Amino acid sequence: MSLFTRPAWRRLKRDDRGATAVEYGLLAALIAVVLIAALTSIGTTLSGTFNTIATRLSSASAGN
């Protein structure tokens, strides 16, 4: 029963370590989402570039 005494309740009310951990978790999740979106976009662009280079190289070698 000592958990619900007035001083213990005030200590629990002031303890914000869990809130800080949640904030850091949300920040890490947001950074991960931004990185995934950026890398996906870069990957699509690079794929198109490599396909263009491969097409030009194959047509250049077919001309010889």
C-alpha positions as YAML, in Angstrom:
chain: A
units: angstrom
residues:
- id: 1
  name: MET
  ca: [0.00, 0.00, 0.00]
- id: 2
  name: SER
  ca: [2.93, 2.35, 0.34]
- id: 3
  name: LEU
  ca: [3.01, 2.76, -3.44]
- id: 4
  name: PHE
  ca: [-0.13, 4.87, -3.38]
- id: 5
  name: THR
  ca: [0.85, 7.11, -0.52]
- id: 6
  name: ARG
  ca: [0.96, 10.79, -1.29]
- id: 7
  name: PRO
  ca: [4.81, 11.19, -1.47]
- id: 8
  name: ALA
  ca: [5.20, 8.11, -3.73]
- id: 9
  name: TRP
  ca: [2.49, 9.38, -6.07]
- id: 10
  name: ARG
  ca: [4.24, 12.75, -6.35]
- id: 11
  name: ARG
  ca: [7.53, 11.03, -7.22]
- id: 12
  name: LEU
  ca: [5.85, 9.03, -9.96]
- id: 13
  name: LYS
  ca: [4.15, 12.14, -11.26]
- id: 14
  name: ARG
  ca: [7.48, 13.99, -11.59]
- id: 15
  name: ASP
  ca: [9.35, 11.07, -13.22]
- id: 16
  name: ASP
  ca: [9.61, 11.85, -16.94]
- id: 17
  name: ARG
  ca: [12.32, 9.38, -17.98]
- id: 18
  name: GLY
  ca: [9.80, 7.27, -19.88]
- id: 19
  name: ALA
  ca: [8.58, 10.28, -21.83]
- id: 20
  name: THR
  ca: [12.14, 11.08, -22.88]
- id: 21
  name: ALA
  ca: [12.68, 7.52, -24.09]
- id: 22
  name: VAL
  ca: [9.47, 7.69, -26.13]
- id: 23
  name: GLU
  ca: [10.58, 10.98, -27.69]
- id: 24
  name: TYR
  ca: [13.93, 9.49, -28.68]
- id: 25
  name: GLY
  ca: [12.17, 6.46, -30.12]
- id: 26
  name: LEU
  ca: [9.86, 8.62, -32.22]
- id: 27
  name: LEU
  ca: [12.80, 10.70, -33.42]
- id: 28
  name: ALA
  ca: [14.72, 7.57, -34.46]
- id: 29
  name: ALA
  ca: [11.65, 6.23, -36.29]
- id: 30
  name: LEU
  ca: [11.22, 9.52, -38.17]
- id: 31
  name: ILE
  ca: [14.88, 9.54, -39.21]
- id: 32
  name: ALA
  ca: [14.56, 5.94, -40.41]
- id: 33
  name: VAL
  ca: [11.50, 6.77, -42.52]
- id: 34
  name: VAL
  ca: [13.25, 9.76, -44.12]
- id: 35
  name: LEU
  ca: [16.36, 7.68, -44.87]
- id: 36
  name: ILE
  ca: [14.32, 4.88, -46.43]
- id: 37
  name: ALA
  ca: [12.42, 7.33, -48.62]
- id: 38
  name: ALA
  ca: [15.62, 9.09, -49.72]
- id: 39
  name: LEU
  ca: [17.48, 5.86, -50.48]
- id: 40
  name: THR
  ca: [14.52, 4.47, -52.41]
- id: 41
  name: SER
  ca: [14.41, 7.59, -54.56]
- id: 42
  name: ILE
  ca: [18.16, 7.50, -55.17]
- id: 43
  name: GLY
  ca: [17.99, 3.80, -55.99]
- id: 44
  name: THR
  ca: [15.29, 4.35, -58.60]
- id: 45
  name: THR
  ca: [17.30, 7.16, -60.21]
- id: 46
  name: LEU
  ca: [20.48, 5.07, -60.24]
- id: 47
  name: SER
  ca: [18.65, 2.12, -61.73]
- id: 48
  name: GLY
  ca: [17.43, 4.27, -64.62]
- id: 49
  name: THR
  ca: [20.93, 5.66, -65.17]
- id: 50
  name: PHE
  ca: [22.52, 2.21, -65.25]
- id: 51
  name: ASN
  ca: [19.84, 0.95, -67.64]
- id: 52
  name: THR
  ca: [20.55, 3.88, -69.99]
- id: 53
  name: ILE
  ca: [24.29, 3.19, -69.88]
- id: 54
  name: ALA
  ca: [23.74, -0.53, -70.51]
- id: 55
  name: THR
  ca: [21.49, 0.20, -73.48]
- id: 56
  name: ARG
  ca: [24.00, 2.62, -75.02]
- id: 57
  name: LEU
  ca: [26.88, 0.21, -74.47]
- id: 58
  name: SER
  ca: [25.02, -2.69, -76.07]
- id: 59
  name: SER
  ca: [23.99, -0.60, -79.07]
- id: 60
  name: ALA
  ca: [27.58, 0.70, -79.44]
- id: 61
  name: SER
  ca: [29.01, -2.80, -79.36]
- id: 62
  name: ALA
  ca: [26.39, -4.04, -81.85]
- id: 63
  name: GLY
  ca: [27.49, -1.32, -84.28]
- id: 64
  name: ASN
  ca: [31.07, -2.71, -84.43]
...
